[in-house]
XYZ file of C-alpha atoms in Angstrom:
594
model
C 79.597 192.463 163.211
C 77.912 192.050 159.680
C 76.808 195.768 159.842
C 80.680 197.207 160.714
C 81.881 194.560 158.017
C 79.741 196.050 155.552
C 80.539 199.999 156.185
C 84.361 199.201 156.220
C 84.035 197.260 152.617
C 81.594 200.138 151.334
C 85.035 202.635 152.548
C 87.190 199.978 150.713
C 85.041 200.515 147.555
C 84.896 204.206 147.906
C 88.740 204.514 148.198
C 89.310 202.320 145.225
C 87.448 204.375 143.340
C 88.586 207.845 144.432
C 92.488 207.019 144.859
C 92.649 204.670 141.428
C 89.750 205.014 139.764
C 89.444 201.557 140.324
C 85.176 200.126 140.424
C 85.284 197.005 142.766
C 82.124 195.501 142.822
C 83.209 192.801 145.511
C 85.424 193.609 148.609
C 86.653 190.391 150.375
C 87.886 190.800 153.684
C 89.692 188.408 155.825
C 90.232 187.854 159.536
C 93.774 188.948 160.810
C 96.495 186.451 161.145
C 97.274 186.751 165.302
C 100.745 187.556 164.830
C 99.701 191.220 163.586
C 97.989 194.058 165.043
C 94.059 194.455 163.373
C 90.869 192.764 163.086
C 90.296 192.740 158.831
C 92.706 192.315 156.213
C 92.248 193.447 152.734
C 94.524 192.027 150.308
C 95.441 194.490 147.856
C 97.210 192.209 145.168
C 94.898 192.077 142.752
C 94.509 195.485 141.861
C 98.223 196.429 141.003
C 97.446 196.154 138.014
C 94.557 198.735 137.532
C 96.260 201.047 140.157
C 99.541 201.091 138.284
C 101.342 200.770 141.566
C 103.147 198.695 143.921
C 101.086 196.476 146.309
C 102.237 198.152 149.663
C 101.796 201.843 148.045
C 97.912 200.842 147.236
C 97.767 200.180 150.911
C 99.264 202.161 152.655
C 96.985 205.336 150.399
C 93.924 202.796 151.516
C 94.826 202.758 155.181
C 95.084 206.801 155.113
C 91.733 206.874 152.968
C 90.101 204.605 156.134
C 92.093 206.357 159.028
C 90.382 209.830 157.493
C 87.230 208.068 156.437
C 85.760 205.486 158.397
C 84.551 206.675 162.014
C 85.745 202.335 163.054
C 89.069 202.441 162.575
C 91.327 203.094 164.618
C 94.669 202.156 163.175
C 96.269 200.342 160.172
C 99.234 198.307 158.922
C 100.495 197.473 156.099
C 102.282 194.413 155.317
C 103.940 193.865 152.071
C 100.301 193.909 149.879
C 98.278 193.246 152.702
C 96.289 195.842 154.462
C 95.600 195.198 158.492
C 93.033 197.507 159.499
C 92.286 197.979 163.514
C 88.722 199.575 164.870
C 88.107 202.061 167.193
C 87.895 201.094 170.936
C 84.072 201.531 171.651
C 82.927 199.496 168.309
C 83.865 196.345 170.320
C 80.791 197.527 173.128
C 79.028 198.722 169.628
C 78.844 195.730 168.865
C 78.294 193.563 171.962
C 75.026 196.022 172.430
C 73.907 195.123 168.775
C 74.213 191.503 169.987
C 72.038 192.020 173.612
C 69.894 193.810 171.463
C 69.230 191.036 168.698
C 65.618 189.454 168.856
C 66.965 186.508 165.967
C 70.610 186.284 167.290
C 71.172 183.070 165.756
C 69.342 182.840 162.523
C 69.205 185.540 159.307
C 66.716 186.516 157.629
C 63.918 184.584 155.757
C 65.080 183.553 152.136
C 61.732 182.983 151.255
C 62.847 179.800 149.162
C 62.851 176.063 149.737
C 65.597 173.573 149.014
C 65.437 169.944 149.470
C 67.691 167.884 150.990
C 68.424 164.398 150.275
C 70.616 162.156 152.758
C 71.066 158.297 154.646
C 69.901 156.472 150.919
C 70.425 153.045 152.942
C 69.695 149.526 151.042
C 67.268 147.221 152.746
C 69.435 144.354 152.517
C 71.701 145.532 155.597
C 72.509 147.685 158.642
C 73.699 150.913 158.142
C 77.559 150.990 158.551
C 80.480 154.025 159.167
C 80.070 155.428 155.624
C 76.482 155.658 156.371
C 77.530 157.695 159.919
C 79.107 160.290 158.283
C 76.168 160.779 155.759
C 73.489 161.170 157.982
C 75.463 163.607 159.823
C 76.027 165.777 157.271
C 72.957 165.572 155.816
C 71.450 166.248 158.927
C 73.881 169.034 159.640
C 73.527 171.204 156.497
C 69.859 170.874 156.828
C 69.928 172.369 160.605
C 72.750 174.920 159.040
C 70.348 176.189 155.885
C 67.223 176.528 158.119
C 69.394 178.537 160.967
C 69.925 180.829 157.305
C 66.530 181.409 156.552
C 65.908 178.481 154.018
C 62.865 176.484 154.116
C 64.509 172.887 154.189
C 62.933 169.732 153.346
C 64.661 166.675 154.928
C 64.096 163.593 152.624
C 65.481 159.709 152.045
C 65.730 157.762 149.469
C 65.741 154.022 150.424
C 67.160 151.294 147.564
C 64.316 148.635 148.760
C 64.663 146.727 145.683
C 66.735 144.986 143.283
C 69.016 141.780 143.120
C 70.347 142.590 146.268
C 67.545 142.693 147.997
C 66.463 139.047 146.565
C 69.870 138.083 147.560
C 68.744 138.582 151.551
C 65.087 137.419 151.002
C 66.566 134.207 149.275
C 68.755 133.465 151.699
C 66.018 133.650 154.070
C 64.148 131.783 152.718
C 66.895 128.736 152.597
C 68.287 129.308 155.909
C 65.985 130.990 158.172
C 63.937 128.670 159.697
C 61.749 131.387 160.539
C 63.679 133.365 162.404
C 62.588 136.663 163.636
C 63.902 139.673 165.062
C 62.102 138.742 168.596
C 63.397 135.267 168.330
C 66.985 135.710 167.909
C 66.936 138.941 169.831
C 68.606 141.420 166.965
C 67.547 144.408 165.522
C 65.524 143.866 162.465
C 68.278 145.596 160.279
C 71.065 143.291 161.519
C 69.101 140.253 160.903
C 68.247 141.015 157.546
C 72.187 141.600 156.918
C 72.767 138.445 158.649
C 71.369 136.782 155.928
C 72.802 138.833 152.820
C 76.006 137.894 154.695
C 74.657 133.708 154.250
C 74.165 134.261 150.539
C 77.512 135.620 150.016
C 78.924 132.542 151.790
C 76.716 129.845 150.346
C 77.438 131.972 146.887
C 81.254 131.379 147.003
C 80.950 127.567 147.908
C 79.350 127.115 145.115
C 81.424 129.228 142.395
C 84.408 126.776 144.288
C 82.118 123.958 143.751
C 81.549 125.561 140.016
C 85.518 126.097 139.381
C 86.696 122.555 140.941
C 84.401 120.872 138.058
C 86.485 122.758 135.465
C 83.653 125.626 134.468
C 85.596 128.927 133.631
C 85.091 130.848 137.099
C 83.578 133.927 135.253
C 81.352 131.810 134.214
C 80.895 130.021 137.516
C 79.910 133.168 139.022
C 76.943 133.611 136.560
C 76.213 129.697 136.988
C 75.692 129.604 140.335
C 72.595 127.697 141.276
C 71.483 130.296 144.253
C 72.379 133.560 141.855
C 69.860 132.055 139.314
C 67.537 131.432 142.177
C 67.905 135.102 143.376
C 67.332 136.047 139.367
C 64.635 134.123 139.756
C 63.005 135.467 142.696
C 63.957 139.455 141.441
C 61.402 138.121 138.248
C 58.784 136.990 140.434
C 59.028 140.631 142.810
C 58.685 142.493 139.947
C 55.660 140.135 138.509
C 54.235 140.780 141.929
C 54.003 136.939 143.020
C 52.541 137.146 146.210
C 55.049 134.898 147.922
C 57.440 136.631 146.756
C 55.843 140.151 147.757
C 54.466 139.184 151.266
C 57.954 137.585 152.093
C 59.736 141.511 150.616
C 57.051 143.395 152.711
C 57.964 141.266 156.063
C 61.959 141.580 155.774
C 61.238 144.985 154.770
C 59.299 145.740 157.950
C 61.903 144.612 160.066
C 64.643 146.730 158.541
C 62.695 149.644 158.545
C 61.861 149.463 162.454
C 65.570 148.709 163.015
C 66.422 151.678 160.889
C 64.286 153.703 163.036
C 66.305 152.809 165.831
C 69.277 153.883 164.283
C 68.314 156.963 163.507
C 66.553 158.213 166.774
C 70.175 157.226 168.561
C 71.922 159.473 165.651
C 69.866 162.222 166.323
C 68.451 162.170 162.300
C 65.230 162.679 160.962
C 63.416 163.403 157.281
C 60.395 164.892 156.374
C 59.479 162.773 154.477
C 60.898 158.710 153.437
C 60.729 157.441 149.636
C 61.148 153.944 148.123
C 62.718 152.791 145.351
C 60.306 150.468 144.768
C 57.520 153.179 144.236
C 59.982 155.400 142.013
C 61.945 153.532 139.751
C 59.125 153.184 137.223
C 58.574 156.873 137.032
C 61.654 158.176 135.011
C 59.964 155.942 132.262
C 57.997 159.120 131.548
C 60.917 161.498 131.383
C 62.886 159.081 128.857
C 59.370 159.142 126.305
C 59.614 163.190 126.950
C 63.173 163.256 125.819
C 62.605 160.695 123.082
C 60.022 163.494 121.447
C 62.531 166.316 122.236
C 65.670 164.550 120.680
C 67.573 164.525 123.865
C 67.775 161.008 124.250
C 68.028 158.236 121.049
C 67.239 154.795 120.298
C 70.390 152.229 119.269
C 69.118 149.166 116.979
C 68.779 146.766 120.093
C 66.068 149.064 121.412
C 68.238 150.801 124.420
C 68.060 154.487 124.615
C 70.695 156.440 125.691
C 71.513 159.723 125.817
C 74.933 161.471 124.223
C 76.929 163.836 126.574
C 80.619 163.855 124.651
C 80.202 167.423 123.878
C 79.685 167.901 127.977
C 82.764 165.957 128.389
C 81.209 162.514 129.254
C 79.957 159.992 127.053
C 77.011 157.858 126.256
C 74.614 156.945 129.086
C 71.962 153.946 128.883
C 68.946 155.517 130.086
C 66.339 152.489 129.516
C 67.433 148.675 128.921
C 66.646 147.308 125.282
C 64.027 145.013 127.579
C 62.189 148.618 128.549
C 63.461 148.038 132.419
C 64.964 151.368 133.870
C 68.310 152.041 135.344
C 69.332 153.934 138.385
C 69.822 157.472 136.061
C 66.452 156.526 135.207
C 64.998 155.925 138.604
C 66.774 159.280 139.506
C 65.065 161.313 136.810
C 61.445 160.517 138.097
C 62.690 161.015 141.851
C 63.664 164.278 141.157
C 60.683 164.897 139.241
C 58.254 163.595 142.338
C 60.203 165.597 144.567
C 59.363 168.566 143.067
C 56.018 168.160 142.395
C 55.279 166.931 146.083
C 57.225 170.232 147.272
C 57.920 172.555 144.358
C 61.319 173.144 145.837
C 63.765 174.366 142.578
C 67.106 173.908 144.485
C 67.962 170.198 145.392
C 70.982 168.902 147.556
C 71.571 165.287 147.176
C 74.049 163.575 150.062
C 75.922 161.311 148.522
C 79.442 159.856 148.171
C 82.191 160.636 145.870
C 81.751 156.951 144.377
C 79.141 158.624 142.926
C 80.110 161.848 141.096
C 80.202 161.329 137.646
C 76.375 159.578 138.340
C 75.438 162.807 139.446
C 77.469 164.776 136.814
C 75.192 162.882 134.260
C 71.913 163.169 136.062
C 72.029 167.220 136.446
C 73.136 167.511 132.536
C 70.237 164.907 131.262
C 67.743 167.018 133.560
C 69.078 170.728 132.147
C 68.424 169.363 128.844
C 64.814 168.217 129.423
C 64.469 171.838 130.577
C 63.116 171.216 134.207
C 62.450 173.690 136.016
C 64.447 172.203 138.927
C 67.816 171.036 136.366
C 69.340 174.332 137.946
C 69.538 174.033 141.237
C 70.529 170.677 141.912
C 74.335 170.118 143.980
C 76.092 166.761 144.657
C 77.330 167.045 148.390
C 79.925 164.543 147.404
C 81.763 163.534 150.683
C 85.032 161.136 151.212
C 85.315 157.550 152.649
C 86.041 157.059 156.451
C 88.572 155.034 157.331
C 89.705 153.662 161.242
C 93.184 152.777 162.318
C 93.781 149.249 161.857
C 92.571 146.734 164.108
C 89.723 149.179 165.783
C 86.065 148.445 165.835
C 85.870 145.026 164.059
C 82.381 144.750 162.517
C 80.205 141.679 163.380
C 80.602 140.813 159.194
C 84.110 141.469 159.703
C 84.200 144.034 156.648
C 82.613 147.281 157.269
C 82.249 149.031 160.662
C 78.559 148.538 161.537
C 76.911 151.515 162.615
C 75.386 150.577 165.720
C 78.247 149.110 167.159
C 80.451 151.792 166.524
C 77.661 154.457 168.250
C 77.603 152.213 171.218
C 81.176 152.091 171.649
C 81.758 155.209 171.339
C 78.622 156.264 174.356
C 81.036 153.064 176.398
C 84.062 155.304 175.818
C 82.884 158.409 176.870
C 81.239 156.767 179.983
C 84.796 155.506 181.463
C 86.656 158.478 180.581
C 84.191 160.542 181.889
C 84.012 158.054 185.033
C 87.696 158.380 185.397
C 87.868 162.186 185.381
C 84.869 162.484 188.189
C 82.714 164.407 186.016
C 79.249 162.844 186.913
C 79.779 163.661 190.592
C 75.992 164.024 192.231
C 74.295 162.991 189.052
C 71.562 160.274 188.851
C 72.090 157.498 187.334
C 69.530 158.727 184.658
C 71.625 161.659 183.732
C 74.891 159.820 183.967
C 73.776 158.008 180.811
C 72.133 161.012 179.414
C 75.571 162.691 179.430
C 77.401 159.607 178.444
C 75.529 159.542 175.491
C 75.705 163.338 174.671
C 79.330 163.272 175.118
C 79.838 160.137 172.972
C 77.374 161.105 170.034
C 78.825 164.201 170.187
C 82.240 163.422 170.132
C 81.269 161.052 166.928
C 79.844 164.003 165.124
C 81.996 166.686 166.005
C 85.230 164.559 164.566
C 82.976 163.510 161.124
C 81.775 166.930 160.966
C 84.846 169.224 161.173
C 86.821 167.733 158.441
C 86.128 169.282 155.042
C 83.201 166.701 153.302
C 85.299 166.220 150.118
C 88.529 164.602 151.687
C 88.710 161.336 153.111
C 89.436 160.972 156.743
C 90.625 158.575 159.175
C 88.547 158.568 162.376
C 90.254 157.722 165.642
C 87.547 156.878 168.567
C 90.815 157.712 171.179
C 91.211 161.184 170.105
C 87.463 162.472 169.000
C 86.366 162.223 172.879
C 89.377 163.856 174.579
C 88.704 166.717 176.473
C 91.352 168.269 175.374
C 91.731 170.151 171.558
C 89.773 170.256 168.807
C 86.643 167.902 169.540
C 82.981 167.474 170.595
C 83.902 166.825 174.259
C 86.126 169.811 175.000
C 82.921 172.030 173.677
C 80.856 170.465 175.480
C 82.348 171.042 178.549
C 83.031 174.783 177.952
C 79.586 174.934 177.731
C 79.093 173.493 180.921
C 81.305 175.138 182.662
C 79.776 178.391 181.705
C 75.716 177.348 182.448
C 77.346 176.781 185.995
C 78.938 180.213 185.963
C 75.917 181.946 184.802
C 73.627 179.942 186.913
C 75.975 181.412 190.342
C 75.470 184.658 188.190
C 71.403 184.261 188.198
C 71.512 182.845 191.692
C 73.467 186.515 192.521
C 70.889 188.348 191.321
C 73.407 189.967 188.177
C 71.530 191.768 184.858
C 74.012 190.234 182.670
C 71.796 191.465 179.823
C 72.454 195.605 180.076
C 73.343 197.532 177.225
C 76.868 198.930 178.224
C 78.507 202.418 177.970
C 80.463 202.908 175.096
C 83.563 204.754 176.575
C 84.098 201.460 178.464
C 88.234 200.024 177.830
C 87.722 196.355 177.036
C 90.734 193.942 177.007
C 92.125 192.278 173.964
C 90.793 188.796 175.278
C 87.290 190.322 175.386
C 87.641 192.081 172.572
C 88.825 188.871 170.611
C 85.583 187.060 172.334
C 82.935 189.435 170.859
C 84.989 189.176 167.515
C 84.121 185.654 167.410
C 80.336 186.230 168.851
C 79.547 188.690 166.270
C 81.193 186.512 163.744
C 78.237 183.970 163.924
C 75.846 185.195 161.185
C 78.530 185.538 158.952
C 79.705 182.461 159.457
C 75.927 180.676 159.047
C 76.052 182.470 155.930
C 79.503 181.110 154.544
C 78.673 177.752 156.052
C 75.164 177.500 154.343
C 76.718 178.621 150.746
C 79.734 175.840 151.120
C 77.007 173.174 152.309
C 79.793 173.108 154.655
C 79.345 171.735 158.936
C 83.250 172.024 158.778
C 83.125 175.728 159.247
C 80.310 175.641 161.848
C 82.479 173.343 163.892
C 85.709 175.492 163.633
C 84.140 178.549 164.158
C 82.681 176.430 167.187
C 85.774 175.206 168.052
C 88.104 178.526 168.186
C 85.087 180.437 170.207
C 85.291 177.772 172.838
C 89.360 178.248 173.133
C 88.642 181.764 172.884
C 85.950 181.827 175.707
C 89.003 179.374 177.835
C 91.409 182.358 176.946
C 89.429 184.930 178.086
C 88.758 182.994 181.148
C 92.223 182.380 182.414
C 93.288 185.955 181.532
C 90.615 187.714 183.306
C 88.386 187.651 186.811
C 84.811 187.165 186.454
C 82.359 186.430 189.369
C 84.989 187.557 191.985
C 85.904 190.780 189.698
C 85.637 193.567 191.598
C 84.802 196.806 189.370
C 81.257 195.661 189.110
C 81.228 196.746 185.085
C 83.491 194.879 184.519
C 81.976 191.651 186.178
C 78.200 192.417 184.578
C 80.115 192.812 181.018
C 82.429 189.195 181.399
C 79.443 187.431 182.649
C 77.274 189.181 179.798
C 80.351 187.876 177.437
C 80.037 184.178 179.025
C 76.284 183.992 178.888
C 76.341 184.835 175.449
C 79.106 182.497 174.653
C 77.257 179.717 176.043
C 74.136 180.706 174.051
C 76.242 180.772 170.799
C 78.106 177.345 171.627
C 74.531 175.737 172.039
C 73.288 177.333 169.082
C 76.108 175.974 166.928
C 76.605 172.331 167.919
C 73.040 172.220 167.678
C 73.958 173.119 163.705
C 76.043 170.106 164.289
C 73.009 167.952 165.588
C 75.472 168.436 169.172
C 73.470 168.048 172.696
C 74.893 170.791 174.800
C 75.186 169.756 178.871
C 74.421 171.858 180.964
C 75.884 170.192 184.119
C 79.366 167.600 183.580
């Protein structure tokens, strides 16, 4: 589709310049709205002005230019300023030959160029929750979506292993536990450590009350607190390396880690390659000494740099304490400087939520002006919160939505409803709960996925694993439905892999189906320059109701005309190829067999 795309917007160009004079150096074309007749629309608004004409004059003389010019079209329209242009008859078999014919159907060319990829960023001090869900996806998403366009991607995480926070949990412990272990109270390591934040929290507020009751301001009671100062304490001794202290980090930190692990082999996520805060945030030290000598960064009276971004827009930013201790901007300097120089890749995607944007904002102006070679290509996928309708999925702390829990549930749910509607008739027992947990995780990442990463979202566990409308399920089972098509098809003894003759009359359903099927590069390529799964899983989404279309309309295995059969079951097997290939994008399982 890319190559007929690209000869109708070189015709565009041409006319432009022969009818007006007019040099275009970017033709945008857009898919036609169903209610009128065509495939592309050009919108010729924005050059009224150059043309000295009204908007449906320009097209209709660029509709007569393409009629005259352009061996694809067919027929035009014009509508007010918009120009609907329809293609010839045998471009639609044109095209579903170029597809048969494709050795790389479902990835473009090599870009020769790496980018890295930063996503998950959990804290050791507690399970990973919803928010973390819809990270992990995306992260995981746009990685699969960049490689599929010919990037070199490197997956990597950045885990917040220490800090006051941390001390919080490992104090706790250390009051409370009684030597508890994950094997002894039977949870995962992740939960248990979050088990105990949870106790310092608790024990915390008794003792502000305790504070406030004996007439202590309770600002002040919060910085008074006996077990705070403890925790203060105990950050002191981690970062003195007091080998209590460090063997007792090390242990918690062990437990979290495997329970982590967990986590993410039942989310379908992985990384290249895992790094700590506590062997980073010392190494932005370097970068502040660098920009000391270079007068980016200055030094107040108390001994705190900073460094001055008003004329950006911003303002001042501490970059090191008056003490010498380093900040997160800091730590996030010398991250991005060992990322590079453990992978040398110059563009840099960072995962991260919209909490978070002006941090970002500051950290890609402080590294342009230390002149890094990497200050260029670095982009804040800033993504919205994720809320649930009241009352759903109550989280064992009782204030975020843990992320376990919620992945569990949602493989529960898609094992009665897929119970209920008989679809695991003859399976094992084995691939019951395969599918169960396909079609849950799926349904999970398909409704996370599809809405735009920048807006906030509410997710309903109900409606993401319907089989019905826009979700995970409903794909998955159009793919399904087709492998058992295809697989009668194979079993028949049917090429459905032939080139076809051109002069063959297609109908509009098929016509609309290799639309869609030759759409898919193009659609890698707008997905992978939005950092955007949203557009995979539409495009995913409207091929799937396309393929259903195309199936009610028209006869397939017990079609007749035996053309016409090889080409619908050529159309189906390649639909089912293309659904695979994108929910994959989506880290999706497609079944085979519901």
């Amino acid at each position: 589709m890319l190559g007929i795309q690209q000869s109708i917007q070189k015709s565009l160009q041409e006319g432009l310049q022969s009818l007006f004079s007019i040099d275009a150096q970017e033709i945008v074309l857009q898919e036609t709205k169903k209610e009128f007749e065509g495939t592309f629309t050009f919108v010729v608004f924005p050059y009224t002005k150059q043309a000295a004409k009204a908007p449906a004059q320009i097209a209709q003389l660029l509709g007569e230019y393409m009629l005259a010019s352009n061996k694809h079209i067919k027929a035009f329209q014009v509508v007010q300023g918009f120009l609907n242009l329809s293609l010839q008859d045998d471009v639609w078999v044109e095209i579903l030959n170029r597809i048969n014919l494709d050795e790389k159907p479902f990835t473009l060319a090599d870009k020769k160029e790496k980018v890295l990829i930063e996503y998950s960023s959990p804290n050791t001090n507690k399970p990973l929750h919803l928010g973390h869900l819809r990270n992990n996806f995306l992260g995981f998403s746009v990685s699969q979506i960049l490689d599929a366009a010919g990037y070199e991607v490197i997956k990597t995480n950045l885990v917040n292993d220490r800090g006051i926070h941390i001390c919080k949990s490992m104090l706790a412990y250390q009051l409370f536990g009684n030597g508890e272990t994950p094997e002894s109270s039977g949870l995962k390591g992740d939960h248990l450590v979050g088990k105990y934040y949870v106790a310092f929290d608790k024990a915390y507020k008794v003792e502000i009350e305790t504070l406030v009751q004996q007439g202590i301001d309770p600002e002040e009671a919060k910085k008074q607190a006996p077990i705070l100062l403890k925790a203060q304490e105990m950050l002191l001794a981690w970062e003195q390396n007091e080998p209590s202290v460090i063997a007792l980090w090390e242990q918690m930190n062990t437990w979290v880690f495997d329970g982590f692990a967990k986590s993410y082999a039942q989310m379908g996520v992985s990384f290249d390659k895992i790094y700590r805060e506590s062997n980073t945030y010392l190494l932005g030290k370097k970068l502040v000494d660098e920009g000391l000598a270079q007068g980016v960064f200055f030094r107040k009276d108390d001994g705190s740099v900073w460094i001055d971004l008003t004329e950006e827009g911003l303002d001042e930013k501490l970059v090191l304490r008056r003490d010498g201790t380093s900040v997160y901007i800091t730590q996030d300097m010398g991250t991005a400087q060992l990322k590079f120089e453990d992978f040398g890749a110059k563009r840099s995607v960072y995962v991260v939520g919209n909490e978070q944007d002006y941090h970002f904002e500051v950290l890609f102006h402080i590294l342009k002006k230390l002149n890094k070679p990497f200050s260029e290509g670095n982009y804040h996928l800033s993504y919205g919160m994720v809320d649930l309708p009241s009352g759903k999925m109550k989280s064992r702390e009782g204030t975020v939505v843990d992320a376990d829990d919620l992945m569990a549930e949602m493989v529960n749910t898609a094992q009665s409803r897929t119970m209920e509607l008989g679809k695991t008739d003859g399976f094992t027992s084995e691939e019951s709960n395969a599918l169960f947990n396909q079609l849950g995780l799926g349904a999970l990442k398909y409704f996370l996925l599809k809405v735009d990463p920048k807006k906030r979202m509410l997710f309903n566990p109900e409606e993401s694993i319907d089989f019905q409308g826009n979700t995970g399920p409903f794909i998955q089972y159009t793919h399904a439905r087709i492998c058992s098509m295809t697989r009668k098809a194979t079993s028949m003894g049917i090429d459905m892999r032939i080139t076809k003759d051109k002069s063959y009359q297609l109908a509009e359903s098929e016509q609309e189906l290799i639309y869609l099927l030759g759409s898919y590069k193009s659609k890698i390529q707008e997905a992978a320059a939005q950092f955007a799964p949203s557009v995979i899983a539409q495009y995913t989404y409207d091929l799937a109701k396309q393929f259903n279309k195309f199936y009610n309309e028209l006869s397939i295995l017990n079609e007749e005309n035996e053309d016409s059969r090889n080409i619908r079951l050529n159309l189906a097997s390649l639909t089912g190829e293309t659904i695979k290939a994108s929910l994959a994008l989506l880290g999706i399982v497609a079944p085979e067999r519901m």
